Coordinates of C-alpha atoms and ligand atoms in Angstrom, one line a residue:
M1 CA 21.5 -3.5 -34.7
S2 CA 21.3 -2.5 -38.4
D3 CA 18.0 -0.6 -40.5
N4 CA 17.6 -3.8 -42.1
Q5 CA 16.5 -5.8 -39.3
F6 CA 13.2 -4.3 -38.5
P7 CA 12.0 -3.0 -41.7
T8 CA 8.2 -2.6 -40.4
Q9 CA 8.9 -2.3 -36.9
N10 CA 7.5 1.0 -35.6
G11 CA 7.9 3.2 -32.3
A12 CA 4.6 1.4 -30.8
Q13 CA 5.9 -2.1 -31.6
L14 CA 9.2 -1.5 -29.9
V15 CA 7.4 -0.2 -26.9
V16 CA 5.4 -3.2 -26.5
K17 CA 8.5 -5.2 -27.0
M18 CA 10.3 -3.3 -24.2
L19 CA 7.2 -4.2 -21.9
Q20 CA 7.7 -8.0 -22.8
E21 CA 11.4 -7.7 -21.9
Q22 CA 10.4 -6.4 -18.3
G23 CA 8.1 -9.5 -17.8
V24 CA 5.1 -7.7 -18.1
T25 CA 2.1 -9.4 -18.3
H26 CA -0.8 -7.2 -17.9
V27 CA -1.5 -3.4 -19.0
F28 CA -4.4 -1.4 -17.9
G29 CA -5.9 1.9 -18.9
I30 CA -8.2 3.4 -21.5
P31 CA -7.1 4.3 -25.1
G32 CA -7.6 7.4 -27.2
A33 CA -5.9 8.7 -30.7
K34 CA -2.8 9.4 -29.2
I35 CA -2.1 6.4 -27.7
D36 CA -3.9 4.0 -30.0
A37 CA -0.6 2.7 -31.9
V38 CA 0.2 1.2 -28.6
F39 CA -2.8 -0.5 -27.9
D40 CA -2.7 -2.0 -31.6
A41 CA 0.7 -3.1 -30.9
L42 CA -0.6 -4.8 -27.5
L43 CA -3.1 -6.9 -29.8
D44 CA 0.4 -8.6 -31.3
S45 CA 1.8 -9.7 -28.1
P46 CA 1.2 -12.0 -25.2
I47 CA 0.3 -8.9 -23.1
K48 CA -2.9 -8.8 -21.9
T49 CA -4.8 -5.1 -22.2
I50 CA -7.1 -4.7 -19.6
V51 CA -9.6 -1.9 -20.2
T52 CA -10.5 0.0 -17.2
R53 CA -13.3 2.5 -16.5
H54 CA -11.1 5.2 -15.3
E55 CA -7.2 6.2 -15.6
Q56 CA -6.8 6.8 -12.2
N57 CA -8.0 3.0 -11.2
A58 CA -5.7 1.9 -14.0
A59 CA -2.9 3.6 -12.0
F60 CA -4.2 1.7 -8.5
I61 CA -4.3 -1.6 -10.2
A62 CA -0.7 -1.4 -11.8
G63 CA 0.3 0.1 -8.2
G64 CA -1.4 -2.7 -6.5
I65 CA 0.7 -5.2 -8.6
G66 CA 3.7 -3.4 -7.8
R67 CA 3.2 -3.8 -4.1
M68 CA 2.6 -7.4 -4.3
T69 CA 5.2 -8.4 -6.8
G70 CA 8.1 -5.8 -6.7
K71 CA 7.9 -5.4 -10.5
A72 CA 6.3 -2.4 -11.7
G73 CA 2.6 -2.6 -13.2
V74 CA 1.8 -0.7 -16.2
A75 CA -0.7 1.7 -16.6
I76 CA -1.4 3.4 -20.0
A77 CA -3.6 6.3 -20.8
T78 CA -4.1 8.7 -23.8
S79 CA -3.3 12.6 -23.9
G80 CA -4.6 15.6 -22.0
P81 CA -7.3 14.4 -19.6
G82 CA -6.4 10.8 -19.9
V83 CA -2.8 11.7 -18.3
S84 CA -4.1 14.0 -16.2
N85 CA -6.3 11.1 -14.4
L86 CA -3.3 9.3 -13.5
V87 CA -2.0 11.6 -11.0
T88 CA -3.6 10.5 -7.9
G89 CA -3.1 6.6 -8.7
L90 CA 0.9 7.9 -9.2
A91 CA 1.2 10.0 -6.3
T92 CA -0.1 7.1 -4.1
A93 CA 2.1 4.7 -5.6
N94 CA 5.3 7.1 -5.1
S95 CA 4.1 7.7 -1.6
E96 CA 3.5 4.4 -1.0
G97 CA 6.6 2.5 -2.1
D98 CA 4.7 1.0 -5.0
P99 CA 6.6 0.3 -8.6
V100 CA 4.4 1.3 -11.2
V101 CA 5.3 2.6 -14.5
A102 CA 2.5 4.8 -16.5
I103 CA 2.7 5.8 -20.1
G104 CA 0.8 8.4 -21.4
G105 CA 0.3 9.0 -25.2
A106 CA 1.0 12.6 -26.3
V107 CA 0.6 14.9 -29.4
G108 CA 3.1 15.1 -32.1
L109 CA 6.7 16.5 -31.2
S110 CA 6.1 19.4 -33.4
D111 CA 2.8 20.3 -32.0
T112 CA 3.9 20.2 -28.2
L113 CA 4.1 24.1 -27.7
K114 CA 0.7 24.5 -29.7
Q115 CA -2.9 24.5 -28.3
I116 CA -4.4 21.7 -30.1
H117 CA -6.6 18.9 -28.9
Q118 CA -5.5 17.3 -25.5
T119 CA -2.5 18.9 -25.7
M120 CA -0.7 19.2 -22.2
D121 CA 2.6 19.4 -20.5
A122 CA 2.0 16.3 -18.9
V123 CA 5.9 15.6 -18.0
A124 CA 5.3 18.5 -15.8
I125 CA 2.5 17.6 -14.5
L126 CA 3.7 14.2 -13.4
K127 CA 7.1 15.4 -12.4
P128 CA 6.1 16.2 -8.4
V129 CA 4.4 13.0 -7.7
T130 CA 6.9 10.4 -9.6
K131 CA 10.6 9.7 -9.3
F132 CA 10.9 9.5 -13.5
S133 CA 9.2 11.7 -15.7
A134 CA 10.2 12.2 -19.3
T135 CA 9.0 12.5 -22.8
V136 CA 10.3 10.1 -25.6
Q137 CA 12.2 12.2 -27.9
S138 CA 13.2 10.3 -30.7
P139 CA 12.6 6.6 -32.1
S140 CA 16.1 6.2 -30.7
A141 CA 15.2 6.7 -27.1
I142 CA 12.7 4.3 -26.7
G143 CA 14.8 1.7 -25.1
E144 CA 16.5 4.1 -23.2
V145 CA 13.6 6.0 -21.6
F146 CA 11.5 2.8 -21.2
L147 CA 14.5 1.1 -19.4
N148 CA 15.3 4.0 -16.9
A149 CA 11.6 4.4 -16.1
F150 CA 11.4 0.4 -15.2
R151 CA 14.8 1.0 -13.2
A152 CA 13.7 4.0 -11.0
A153 CA 10.3 2.5 -10.3
E154 CA 11.8 -0.5 -9.0
S155 CA 14.6 0.6 -7.5
G156 CA 15.4 2.2 -4.2
R157 CA 12.6 3.3 -2.5
P158 CA 10.0 1.9 -5.4
G159 CA 8.0 4.3 -6.9
A160 CA 6.2 5.5 -9.7
S161 CA 7.2 6.5 -13.2
F162 CA 5.8 8.5 -16.3
I163 CA 6.8 8.0 -19.9
N164 CA 5.4 10.9 -22.1
L165 CA 5.2 8.9 -25.8
P166 CA 4.2 11.5 -28.3
K167 CA 2.4 10.0 -31.2
D168 CA 4.7 10.5 -34.3
I169 CA 7.0 8.5 -32.2
Q170 CA 5.0 5.6 -32.0
A171 CA 4.4 5.6 -35.7
A172 CA 7.9 6.2 -36.7
P173 CA 9.8 3.6 -38.4
C174 CA 11.8 2.1 -35.6
P175 CA 14.5 -0.1 -36.4
F176 CA 16.3 -0.8 -33.0
N177 CA 16.4 -3.6 -30.1
V178 CA 14.9 -3.6 -27.0
L179 CA 17.3 -2.7 -23.9
K180 CA 17.8 -5.2 -21.4
S181 CA 18.2 -4.9 -17.6
P182 CA 21.5 -5.9 -16.3
T183 CA 21.2 -9.4 -14.7
H184 CA 22.8 -8.3 -11.4
F185 CA 21.7 -4.8 -10.1
G186 CA 20.6 -3.0 -6.9
P187 CA 22.3 -1.8 -3.5
G188 CA 24.9 -4.1 -1.9
L189 CA 25.5 -4.6 2.0
A190 CA 25.7 -1.5 4.2
D191 CA 29.1 -0.6 5.2
A192 CA 30.5 -3.1 7.5
D193 CA 32.0 -0.6 10.0
A194 CA 28.7 0.6 10.3
I195 CA 27.1 -2.7 10.8
A196 CA 29.4 -3.5 13.5
E197 CA 28.9 0.1 15.3
A198 CA 25.1 -0.7 15.1
A199 CA 25.6 -4.0 16.8
R200 CA 27.5 -2.6 19.4
L201 CA 25.0 0.1 20.3
I202 CA 21.7 -2.6 20.1
N203 CA 24.3 -4.9 22.1
R204 CA 24.9 -2.4 24.8
A205 CA 21.7 -0.5 24.8
E206 CA 19.3 -1.2 27.8
N207 CA 16.0 -1.1 26.0
P208 CA 16.1 -1.3 21.8
I209 CA 12.9 -1.2 20.3
V210 CA 12.5 -2.1 16.6
L211 CA 10.3 0.4 14.7
L212 CA 9.1 -1.3 11.3
G213 CA 8.2 1.1 8.1
L214 CA 6.6 0.0 4.9
S215 CA 9.6 -1.5 3.1
A216 CA 10.0 -3.9 6.3
S217 CA 6.9 -5.8 4.6
K218 CA 8.6 -6.5 1.7
P219 CA 8.9 -10.4 1.1
A220 CA 12.5 -11.0 1.4
N221 CA 12.9 -8.1 4.1
A222 CA 10.1 -9.4 6.2
E223 CA 12.0 -12.9 6.0
A224 CA 15.8 -11.7 7.1
L225 CA 13.6 -9.4 10.0
R226 CA 12.0 -12.5 11.4
Q227 CA 15.7 -13.8 12.0
F228 CA 16.9 -10.7 13.2
I229 CA 13.6 -10.8 15.6
D230 CA 14.3 -14.5 16.7
Q231 CA 18.0 -13.8 17.6
S232 CA 17.6 -10.6 19.2
N233 CA 14.5 -10.9 21.0
L234 CA 13.6 -7.4 20.7
P235 CA 10.2 -5.7 20.9
V236 CA 8.8 -4.6 17.8
V237 CA 6.3 -2.2 16.7
G238 CA 5.6 -1.0 13.0
T239 CA 3.5 1.2 10.9
F240 CA 0.2 0.1 9.1
Q241 CA 2.1 -0.6 5.8
A242 CA 4.5 -3.1 7.5
A243 CA 1.8 -5.2 8.5
G244 CA 2.6 -8.5 7.9
A245 CA 6.2 -8.4 8.7
I246 CA 6.5 -10.4 11.4
C247 CA 5.7 -13.9 12.0
A248 CA 2.9 -15.6 14.3
H249 CA 5.5 -17.0 16.8
Q250 CA 6.9 -13.3 17.5
F251 CA 3.4 -12.0 18.2
E252 CA 4.6 -11.7 21.9
N253 CA 7.2 -9.0 20.9
F254 CA 5.0 -7.1 19.0
G255 CA 3.5 -4.2 20.7
G256 CA 1.3 -3.3 18.0
R257 CA 1.2 -0.5 15.2
V258 CA 1.5 2.8 15.2
G259 CA 0.3 5.7 12.7
Q260 CA -2.4 8.4 12.5
L261 CA -2.3 9.6 16.0
A262 CA 0.6 9.0 18.7
N263 CA -2.2 7.5 21.0
Q264 CA -2.0 3.6 20.5
P265 CA -0.2 1.0 22.9
A266 CA 2.6 0.8 20.5
D267 CA 3.5 4.5 21.0
R268 CA 3.5 3.6 24.9
L269 CA 6.2 0.7 24.2
L270 CA 8.3 2.7 21.9
D271 CA 8.2 5.6 24.5
T272 CA 10.3 3.5 26.7
A273 CA 12.9 2.8 24.3
D274 CA 16.4 4.4 24.7
L275 CA 17.1 3.0 21.3
V276 CA 15.2 2.8 18.1
I277 CA 16.3 0.6 15.2
T278 CA 14.2 1.6 12.5
V279 CA 13.7 -0.6 9.5
G280 CA 12.5 0.3 6.0
Y281 CA 11.0 3.1 7.8
D282 CA 9.6 6.2 5.7
P283 CA 8.4 9.1 7.6
V284 CA 5.2 9.7 5.4
E285 CA 3.6 7.0 7.5
Y286 CA 4.7 8.4 10.7
G287 CA 6.5 11.5 11.2
P288 CA 9.4 11.5 14.0
S289 CA 7.8 14.1 15.5
D290 CA 5.1 12.0 16.8
W291 CA 7.2 9.1 18.3
N292 CA 10.6 11.0 19.1
G293 CA 9.2 14.7 19.9
K294 CA 11.7 14.8 22.9
N295 CA 14.6 13.7 20.9
T296 CA 15.3 11.1 23.9
R297 CA 16.8 7.9 22.0
E298 CA 19.5 6.9 19.7
I299 CA 18.2 6.1 16.1
I300 CA 19.8 3.4 13.8
H301 CA 18.4 3.5 10.6
I302 CA 18.5 0.6 8.2
D303 CA 16.9 1.2 4.9
A304 CA 17.6 1.5 1.0
L305 CA 18.3 4.9 1.0
P306 CA 19.9 7.3 3.4
A307 CA 17.5 8.9 6.3
D308 CA 15.6 12.0 5.7
I309 CA 17.0 14.3 8.2
D310 CA 14.6 15.8 10.6
N311 CA 14.8 17.4 13.9
H312 CA 13.2 14.4 15.3
Y313 CA 14.9 11.9 13.3
C314 CA 19.1 12.4 13.4
P315 CA 20.2 8.4 13.4
S316 CA 23.3 7.8 14.7
V317 CA 24.2 5.2 12.4
E318 CA 22.9 4.7 9.3
L319 CA 22.8 1.3 7.3
T320 CA 22.1 2.0 3.8
G321 CA 21.9 -0.8 1.4
D322 CA 19.7 -3.6 0.9
I323 CA 17.8 -4.2 3.8
A324 CA 17.7 -7.9 3.9
R325 CA 21.0 -8.6 3.2
T326 CA 22.2 -5.9 5.5
L327 CA 19.9 -7.3 8.4
S328 CA 21.3 -10.7 7.8
V329 CA 24.9 -9.5 8.7
L330 CA 23.5 -7.6 11.8
T331 CA 21.7 -10.5 12.9
G332 CA 25.1 -12.5 13.2
Q333 CA 26.3 -9.9 15.3
I334 CA 23.6 -9.6 17.7
L335 CA 23.4 -11.2 21.3
R336 CA 19.8 -12.2 22.7
H337 CA 18.3 -9.6 24.7
D338 CA 17.1 -9.9 28.0
R339 CA 14.2 -7.9 28.2
N340 CA 14.1 -4.6 30.2
A341 CA 11.5 -4.2 33.0
L342 CA 9.9 -1.4 31.6
S343 CA 9.2 -2.6 28.0
A344 CA 8.2 -6.2 29.6
N345 CA 5.4 -4.7 31.4
V346 CA 4.3 -2.9 29.0
L347 CA 4.1 -5.8 26.6
I348 CA 2.5 -7.8 29.0
S349 CA -0.1 -5.0 29.7
I350 CA -0.7 -4.9 25.8
Q351 CA -1.0 -8.4 25.4
S352 CA -3.7 -8.6 28.2
D353 CA -5.3 -5.6 27.2
R354 CA -5.6 -7.4 23.4
A355 CA -7.0 -10.5 25.0
Q356 CA -9.9 -8.3 26.9
L357 CA -10.6 -6.3 23.4
Q358 CA -11.3 -9.5 21.8
L359 CA -13.6 -10.9 24.4
M360 CA -15.4 -7.7 24.6
A361 CA -15.7 -7.7 20.5
A362 CA -17.2 -11.2 20.1
N363 CA -19.9 -9.8 22.7
M364 CA -20.9 -6.9 20.9
H365 CA -24.2 -8.0 19.6
G366 CA -26.1 -4.8 18.4
S367 CA -27.3 -3.6 15.1
P368 CA -25.7 -1.8 13.4
V369 CA -22.7 -3.4 14.2
H370 CA -19.8 -2.0 16.1
P371 CA -16.4 -2.1 14.2
L372 CA -14.9 -4.2 17.2
R373 CA -16.8 -7.2 16.2
L374 CA -16.7 -7.0 12.2
V375 CA -12.7 -6.8 13.2
Y376 CA -13.4 -9.9 15.6
E377 CA -15.3 -11.7 13.0
L378 CA -13.1 -10.6 9.9
Q379 CA -9.8 -12.1 12.0
K380 CA -11.4 -15.5 12.2
L381 CA -12.0 -15.4 8.8
L382 CA -8.7 -14.3 7.8
T383 CA -6.6 -17.2 6.3
D384 CA -3.0 -16.8 5.3
D385 CA -4.0 -17.2 1.4
T386 CA -6.5 -14.2 1.7
T387 CA -5.0 -10.9 0.6
L388 CA -7.0 -8.0 2.4
C389 CA -7.1 -4.8 0.6
L390 CA -8.1 -1.9 2.6
D391 CA -9.6 1.6 1.4
M392 CA -9.1 5.1 3.8
G393 CA -11.2 5.6 6.3
S394 CA -12.5 5.4 10.0
F395 CA -13.0 1.8 9.3
H396 CA -9.3 1.6 8.0
L397 CA -7.9 2.6 11.4
W398 CA -9.9 0.0 13.4
I399 CA -8.7 -2.8 11.3
A400 CA -5.2 -1.4 11.0
R401 CA -5.2 -1.2 15.0
H402 CA -6.8 -4.4 15.8
L403 CA -6.6 -7.2 12.6
Y404 CA -3.0 -9.0 12.7
T405 CA -1.4 -10.8 9.7
F406 CA 1.5 -12.4 9.5
R407 CA 2.3 -13.0 5.7
A408 CA 4.3 -10.0 4.2
R409 CA 2.0 -7.8 2.1
Q410 CA -1.0 -9.8 2.7
V411 CA -2.7 -6.6 3.6
L412 CA -2.3 -3.8 1.2
I413 CA -3.5 -0.4 2.9
T414 CA -3.2 3.0 2.0
N415 CA -1.1 5.1 4.5
G416 CA 1.2 7.7 2.9
Q417 CA -1.4 9.5 0.7
Q418 CA -4.4 8.0 2.7
T419 CA -6.1 7.9 -0.8
L420 CA -10.1 7.2 -1.2
G421 CA -10.9 4.5 -3.9
V422 CA -7.8 1.9 -3.6
A423 CA -9.3 -1.0 -2.4
L424 CA -11.3 -2.3 -5.0
P425 CA -8.9 -1.8 -7.9
W426 CA -6.1 -3.4 -5.6
A427 CA -8.3 -6.1 -5.0
I428 CA -8.4 -6.5 -9.1
A429 CA -4.8 -6.7 -8.9
A430 CA -4.7 -9.3 -6.4
S431 CA -6.8 -11.6 -7.9
I432 CA -4.5 -11.3 -11.1
V433 CA -1.3 -11.9 -9.1
R434 CA -2.5 -14.3 -6.9
P435 CA -5.7 -16.3 -8.6
S436 CA -5.6 -19.2 -6.1
E437 CA -6.2 -17.3 -3.4
K438 CA -9.0 -15.7 -1.7
V439 CA -9.4 -11.5 -2.4
L440 CA -11.1 -9.5 0.6
S441 CA -11.4 -5.7 -0.1
I442 CA -12.7 -3.2 2.3
S443 CA -14.1 0.5 1.8
G444 CA -16.6 2.7 3.6
D445 CA -19.7 4.1 1.9
G446 CA -17.5 7.0 0.9
G447 CA -14.5 5.6 -0.6
F448 CA -16.8 2.6 -2.4
L449 CA -18.0 5.3 -5.0
F450 CA -14.9 6.6 -5.9
S451 CA -13.7 3.3 -7.6
S452 CA -16.9 1.5 -7.7
M453 CA -17.2 1.8 -11.2
E454 CA -14.5 -1.1 -11.5
L455 CA -16.6 -3.3 -10.3
E456 CA -17.8 -3.8 -14.4
T457 CA -13.9 -4.7 -15.0
A458 CA -14.1 -7.1 -12.2
V459 CA -17.1 -8.7 -13.7
R460 CA -15.6 -8.7 -17.0
L461 CA -12.2 -10.2 -15.6
K462 CA -14.4 -12.7 -13.5
S463 CA -12.1 -11.5 -10.9
N464 CA -13.0 -13.9 -7.4
L465 CA -13.0 -11.2 -5.0
V466 CA -15.3 -10.0 -2.0
H467 CA -15.8 -6.3 -1.4
M468 CA -17.2 -5.4 1.7
V469 CA -19.0 -1.6 2.2
W470 CA -19.0 -0.2 6.0
I471 CA -22.3 1.7 5.6
D472 CA -22.8 5.0 7.6
G473 CA -23.8 7.4 5.7
T474 CA -20.8 9.9 6.0
Y475 CA -17.1 10.4 5.4
D476 CA -16.8 9.8 9.0
M477 CA -13.3 10.1 9.2
V478 CA -13.4 13.6 8.7
A479 CA -16.3 14.1 10.1
V480 CA -15.3 12.3 13.8
Q481 CA -12.1 15.0 13.6
E482 CA -14.0 18.1 12.7
K483 CA -16.7 17.2 15.3
A484 CA -13.4 17.4 17.7
K485 CA -11.7 20.4 16.6
Y486 CA -15.2 22.7 15.9
G487 CA -17.9 20.7 17.8
R488 CA -19.7 19.7 14.7
S489 CA -18.7 18.1 11.2
S490 CA -19.2 20.1 7.9
G491 CA -19.3 18.5 4.2
C492 CA -19.5 15.2 5.3
D493 CA -22.8 13.5 4.8
F494 CA -24.0 12.0 1.8
G495 CA -27.2 10.0 0.3
P496 CA -27.7 6.3 0.8
V497 CA -26.8 4.0 -2.1
D498 CA -28.1 0.5 -2.4
V499 CA -24.7 -1.4 -2.5
V500 CA -26.8 -4.6 -3.3
L501 CA -29.0 -3.0 -6.2
Y502 CA -25.6 -1.4 -7.5
A503 CA -23.8 -4.7 -7.7
Q504 CA -26.1 -6.5 -9.6
A505 CA -26.6 -3.5 -11.9
M506 CA -22.8 -4.3 -12.6
G507 CA -23.3 -7.8 -13.1
A508 CA -21.6 -8.4 -9.7
T509 CA -23.6 -10.5 -6.7
G510 CA -24.9 -8.2 -3.6
L511 CA -25.3 -9.4 -0.3
M512 CA -25.9 -7.7 3.0
I513 CA -25.0 -8.2 6.4
R514 CA -27.9 -7.6 9.0
H515 CA -27.0 -8.8 12.0
P516 CA -23.4 -9.4 14.0
D517 CA -24.0 -12.8 14.4
E518 CA -24.4 -13.4 10.5
I519 CA -21.1 -11.9 9.9
G520 CA -19.1 -15.4 9.3
A521 CA -21.7 -17.0 8.0
V522 CA -22.8 -14.0 5.2
M523 CA -18.4 -13.6 4.6
R524 CA -18.3 -17.5 4.0
Q525 CA -20.9 -17.5 1.5
A526 CA -19.7 -14.5 -0.2
M527 CA -16.1 -16.3 -0.4
E528 CA -17.6 -19.3 -2.5
I529 CA -19.7 -17.3 -5.1
P530 CA -17.5 -17.2 -8.4
G531 CA -16.9 -13.4 -9.8
P532 CA -17.0 -9.9 -7.6
V533 CA -19.4 -10.2 -4.6
V534 CA -20.3 -6.9 -2.6
V535 CA -21.3 -7.2 1.0
G536 CA -22.6 -4.1 2.4
V537 CA -22.9 -3.8 6.4
H538 CA -24.2 -0.9 8.6
V539 CA -22.2 0.3 11.1
D540 CA -22.0 1.7 14.6
Y541 CA -19.4 4.5 14.5
R542 CA -20.4 5.8 18.2
D543 CA -17.2 5.1 19.5
N544 CA -15.3 6.3 16.7
H545 CA -14.1 9.5 18.3
K546 CA -12.0 7.4 20.8
L547 CA -9.7 6.5 17.6
F548 CA -8.6 10.1 17.6
E549 CA -8.4 10.7 21.4
M550 CA -5.0 10.8 23.2
V551 CA -5.6 8.2 25.6
R552 CA -2.7 5.7 25.0
G553 CA -3.4 2.2 25.9
D554 CA -7.1 2.8 26.1
A555 CA -8.6 -1.0 25.2
S556 CA -11.8 0.3 23.8
C557 CA -9.9 1.9 20.9
Ligands
LIG601 C1 -9.3 11.8 5.7 C2 -8.4 11.1 4.4 O1 -8.1 12.2 3.6 C3 -9.8 10.9 3.3 N1 -9.1 10.4 2.3 C4 -9.5 11.2 0.7 N2 -9.0 10.6 -0.2 C5 -9.2 11.2 -1.3 C6 -9.0 10.5 -2.6 N3 -10.2 12.6 -1.2 C7 -10.5 13.1 -0.2 C8 -10.1 12.1 1.0 C9 -10.2 12.9 2.4 N4 -11.0 11.9 3.0 C10 -12.0 11.3 3.7 C11 -13.0 12.6 2.8 C12 -12.1 10.2 4.0 C13 -13.5 9.5 4.7 C14 -13.8 8.4 4.1 O2 -14.9 8.1 4.2 P1 -15.8 6.6 4.0 O3 -17.4 6.6 4.0 O4 -15.3 6.0 2.9 O5 -15.2 5.6 5.6 P2 -15.4 6.0 6.9 O6 -16.9 6.4 7.1 O7 -15.4 4.7 7.6 O8 -14.6 6.7 7.4 S1 -10.5 9.4 4.2

């Protein structure tokens, strides 16, 4: 590197080159005076700048890109409120294992300690909700800080990084090269002795059961996991974010999803285990006290990171390293398991409950529509080339528990932070990352308005997505739990919004489902319409209390 090599390059231009070097194709955000130099430099690059209608949604879109590709999505915001608006998006990505790098503009370095327009200690604000949060202190540090930020976001359990970029650093002459990632990096295999010991424990166990967590659904991990299940024939349960990790022919091994409350058939199956093998498990999704409250079983932990030790989560063996590679070696040492009578019977009863529930759902003809009928119809519509993005709410529990998919990261679901508003931004991300596929996102009428302004972004991008809104006039997931606790609900009701008119006002198409027998036809019509389509449906939530009752294996919820 020599000073003459880049006579006119400024910091912002090097920032953009660093993004290009990392393979970034899109950045999402809103400009302001403290970050406009980067926006200006982006114009001279192949990177597409996508203006959003709120920085939180920019972070959600970037998080969705990270979850689907494994490479960090990038959000960009100006100083002060622009950066503070990123907090929820970055916290969600960080909890849920999604690689994101956010760049925030900042006042000049010499003004950092002054009370001036839009000054804020952004690094301190973002530190607790990111893996990496730092200020670029000098033009010479741009390459270092950016490369470290990407490496932090994408390695181990992926998460969020925040870079605070003062405006004088962006404007300063910057005669420095981009820094490149090593061609080979990341964790290797877990320790060979630990793998051998894990195999010994699994082979001698009476009733080992596999518990999949959010990292199990990373495509490479899912691939290795499928071979492990084929070889071992072990029963499997998974958290919500593990959706799609196993494949269709392994469905008979699958006891279902666990999460939110230990009241599911899959919990019943897990209860039978004398050994639980966790794969990519993160307690943020489903705490160990929910499934190992009595500490009656051994645990083998397989993850990129060491276990978070808990009174109810003290693994006997820990396989820390690359999950896919470790599973592959472990698979070679595992004997095929004859299913123990206890778990075999539970699995058989789970399968018969599933069939019964399907029959019941198919015959639900009332309006408003029962959630089980909607799930039944959506299951028929959900081809392998459809990405499903779910917001949070009661509707999400119906879907997470009863709708099955067999492609890794086909379903994006928020379970770490359970953040309202993620679905539509994730759908925009999916329409960018998987342009030839179908995209369906779903929210409640509460969650929809958390990010519905991004419909305009979707219209501008001509995103081919269908966003379904389940309408009941309440924040039901909270209402139903309040009623169970206090006998009444507080602060959960809101007024109606005509989602068809709302969609039209944004330039999108709006449709309504008025009867359960129309679901298939309306949804197919929506999928055929170019650009974003919003589909509203009034839902019958009278059974929602069952979602939270402690009745395991009840076929009605
Ligand atoms: C229960 C969750 O905490 C939930 N998520 C939230 N996310 C944010 C950003 N802020 C507050 C909450 C609290 N939560 C609420 C109120 C939820 C209910 C969602 O209501 P709808 O109408 O979107 O769906 P439904 O009626 O099906 O529950 S989730």
